C-alpha positions as a LaTeX table, in Angstrom:
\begin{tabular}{lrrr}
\hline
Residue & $x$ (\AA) & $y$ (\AA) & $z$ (\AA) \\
\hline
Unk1 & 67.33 & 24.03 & 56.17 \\
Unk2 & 66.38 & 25.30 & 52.64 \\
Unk3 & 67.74 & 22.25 & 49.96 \\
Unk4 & 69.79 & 24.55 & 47.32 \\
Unk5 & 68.34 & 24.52 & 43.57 \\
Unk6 & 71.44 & 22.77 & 42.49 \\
Unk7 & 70.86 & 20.19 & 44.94 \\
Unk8 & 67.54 & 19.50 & 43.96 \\
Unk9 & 68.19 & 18.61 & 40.91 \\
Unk10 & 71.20 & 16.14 & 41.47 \\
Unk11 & 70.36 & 12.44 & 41.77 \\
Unk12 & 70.96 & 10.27 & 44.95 \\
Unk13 & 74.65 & 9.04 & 43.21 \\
Unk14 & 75.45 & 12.29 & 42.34 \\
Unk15 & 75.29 & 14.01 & 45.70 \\
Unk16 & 77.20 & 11.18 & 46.94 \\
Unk17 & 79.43 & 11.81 & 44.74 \\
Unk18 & 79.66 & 15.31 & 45.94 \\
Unk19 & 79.86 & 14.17 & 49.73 \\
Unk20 & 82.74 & 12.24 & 49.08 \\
Unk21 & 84.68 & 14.57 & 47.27 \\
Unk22 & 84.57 & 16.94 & 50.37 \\
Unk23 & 85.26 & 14.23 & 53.11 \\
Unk24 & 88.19 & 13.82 & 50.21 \\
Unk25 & 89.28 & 17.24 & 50.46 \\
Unk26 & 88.84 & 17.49 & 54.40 \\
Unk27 & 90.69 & 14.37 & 54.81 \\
Unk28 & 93.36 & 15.67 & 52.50 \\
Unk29 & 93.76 & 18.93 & 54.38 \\
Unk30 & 93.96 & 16.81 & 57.58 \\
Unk31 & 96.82 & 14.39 & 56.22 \\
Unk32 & 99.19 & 17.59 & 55.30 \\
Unk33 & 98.72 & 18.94 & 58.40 \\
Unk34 & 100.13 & 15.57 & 60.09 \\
Unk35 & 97.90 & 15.99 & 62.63 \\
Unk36 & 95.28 & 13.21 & 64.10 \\
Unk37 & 93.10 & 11.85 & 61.42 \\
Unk38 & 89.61 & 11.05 & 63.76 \\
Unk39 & 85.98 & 11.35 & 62.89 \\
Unk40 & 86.13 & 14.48 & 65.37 \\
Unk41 & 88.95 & 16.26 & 63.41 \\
Unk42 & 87.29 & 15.23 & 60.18 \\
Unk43 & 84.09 & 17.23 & 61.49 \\
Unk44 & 85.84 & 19.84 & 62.99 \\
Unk45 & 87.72 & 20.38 & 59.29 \\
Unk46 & 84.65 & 20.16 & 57.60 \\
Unk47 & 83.08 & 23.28 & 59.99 \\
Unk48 & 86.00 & 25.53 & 59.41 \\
Unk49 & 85.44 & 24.46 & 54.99 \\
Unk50 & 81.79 & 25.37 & 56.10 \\
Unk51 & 82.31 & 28.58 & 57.56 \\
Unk52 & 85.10 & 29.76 & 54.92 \\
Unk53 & 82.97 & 29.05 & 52.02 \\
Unk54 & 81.37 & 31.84 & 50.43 \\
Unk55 & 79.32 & 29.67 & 47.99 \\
Unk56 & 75.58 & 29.04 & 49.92 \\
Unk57 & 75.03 & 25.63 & 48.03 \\
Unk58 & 78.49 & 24.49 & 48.58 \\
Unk59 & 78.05 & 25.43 & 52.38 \\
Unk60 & 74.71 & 23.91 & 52.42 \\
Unk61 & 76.27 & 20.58 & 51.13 \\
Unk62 & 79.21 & 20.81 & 53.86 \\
Unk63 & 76.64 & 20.98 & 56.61 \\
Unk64 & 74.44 & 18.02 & 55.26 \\
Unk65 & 77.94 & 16.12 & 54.42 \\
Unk66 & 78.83 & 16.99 & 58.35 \\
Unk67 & 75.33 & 15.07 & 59.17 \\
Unk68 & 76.12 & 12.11 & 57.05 \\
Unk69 & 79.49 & 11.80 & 59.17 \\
Unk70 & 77.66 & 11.91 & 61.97 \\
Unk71 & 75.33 & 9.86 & 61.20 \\
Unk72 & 77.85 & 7.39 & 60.28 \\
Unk73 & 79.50 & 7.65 & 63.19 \\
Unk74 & 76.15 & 7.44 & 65.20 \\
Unk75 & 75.92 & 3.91 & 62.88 \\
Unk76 & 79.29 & 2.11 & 63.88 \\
Unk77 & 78.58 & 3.05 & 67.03 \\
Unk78 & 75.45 & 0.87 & 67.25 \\
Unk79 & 77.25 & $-1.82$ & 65.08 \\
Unk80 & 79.93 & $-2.31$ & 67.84 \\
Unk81 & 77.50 & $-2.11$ & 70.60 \\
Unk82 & 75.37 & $-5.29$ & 68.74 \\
Unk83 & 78.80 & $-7.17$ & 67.96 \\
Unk84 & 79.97 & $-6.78$ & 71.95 \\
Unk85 & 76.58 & $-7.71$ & 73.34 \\
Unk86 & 76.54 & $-10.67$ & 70.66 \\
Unk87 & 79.53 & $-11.74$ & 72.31 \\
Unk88 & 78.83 & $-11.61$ & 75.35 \\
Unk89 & 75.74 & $-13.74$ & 74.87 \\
Unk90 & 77.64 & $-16.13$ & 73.03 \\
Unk91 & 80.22 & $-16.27$ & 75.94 \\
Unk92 & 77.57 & $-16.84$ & 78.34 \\
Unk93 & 76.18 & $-19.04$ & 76.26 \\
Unk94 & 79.14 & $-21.19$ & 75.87 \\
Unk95 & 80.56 & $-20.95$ & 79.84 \\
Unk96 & 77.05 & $-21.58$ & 80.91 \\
Unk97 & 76.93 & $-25.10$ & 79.14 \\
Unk98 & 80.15 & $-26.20$ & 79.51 \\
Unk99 & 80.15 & $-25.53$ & 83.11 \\
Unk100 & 77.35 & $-27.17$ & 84.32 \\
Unk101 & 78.81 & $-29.17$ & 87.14 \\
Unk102 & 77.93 & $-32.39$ & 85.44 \\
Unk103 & 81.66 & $-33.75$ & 84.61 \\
Unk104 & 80.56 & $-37.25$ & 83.64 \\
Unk105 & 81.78 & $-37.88$ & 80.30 \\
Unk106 & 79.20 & $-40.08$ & 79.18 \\
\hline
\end{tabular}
């Protein structure tokens, strides 16, 4: 992918910026519609903005905004999978020593 002139001269806060202004206006079209607000219907949104732009920088910033998403997603994904197997551990941690078979008290 070729980064757009106007890209390559924004700073890291300002193309964030710009990122979250179009999740804003995908999420926005999604809300009006009523429909399901999801990470998959905020992608699929942000393909149709993608292919109905006729501005090549603003399309090239949908795509890379559609990567961040994912990337997100791909993020929270691995969060929840460390938080569940952290539990787990601690579970087996906790029914392991309590349940020993040794019931003397002291």
């Amino acid at each position: 992918m070729q980064i757009p002139l106007s890209e390559m001269y924004m700073n890291r806060s300002e193309r964030q910026q710009f990122i979250d202004e179009i999740i804003g206006e995908a999420t926005k079209v999604l809300l009006q519609r009523a429909g399901p607000v999801s990470f998959r219907a905020l992608i699929e949104q942000l393909q149709v903005m993608e292919d109905q732009s006729d501005d090549t920088d603003r399309q090239q910033m949908i795509a890379q905004t559609i990567v961040e998403v994912r990337k997100s997603i791909a993020e929270g994904e691995r969060v929840k999978q460390q938080r569940a197997e952290g539990i787990n551990s601690v579970r087996h941690l906790y029914t392991d020593s309590h349940h020993s078979g040794n019931n003397r008290k002291h």
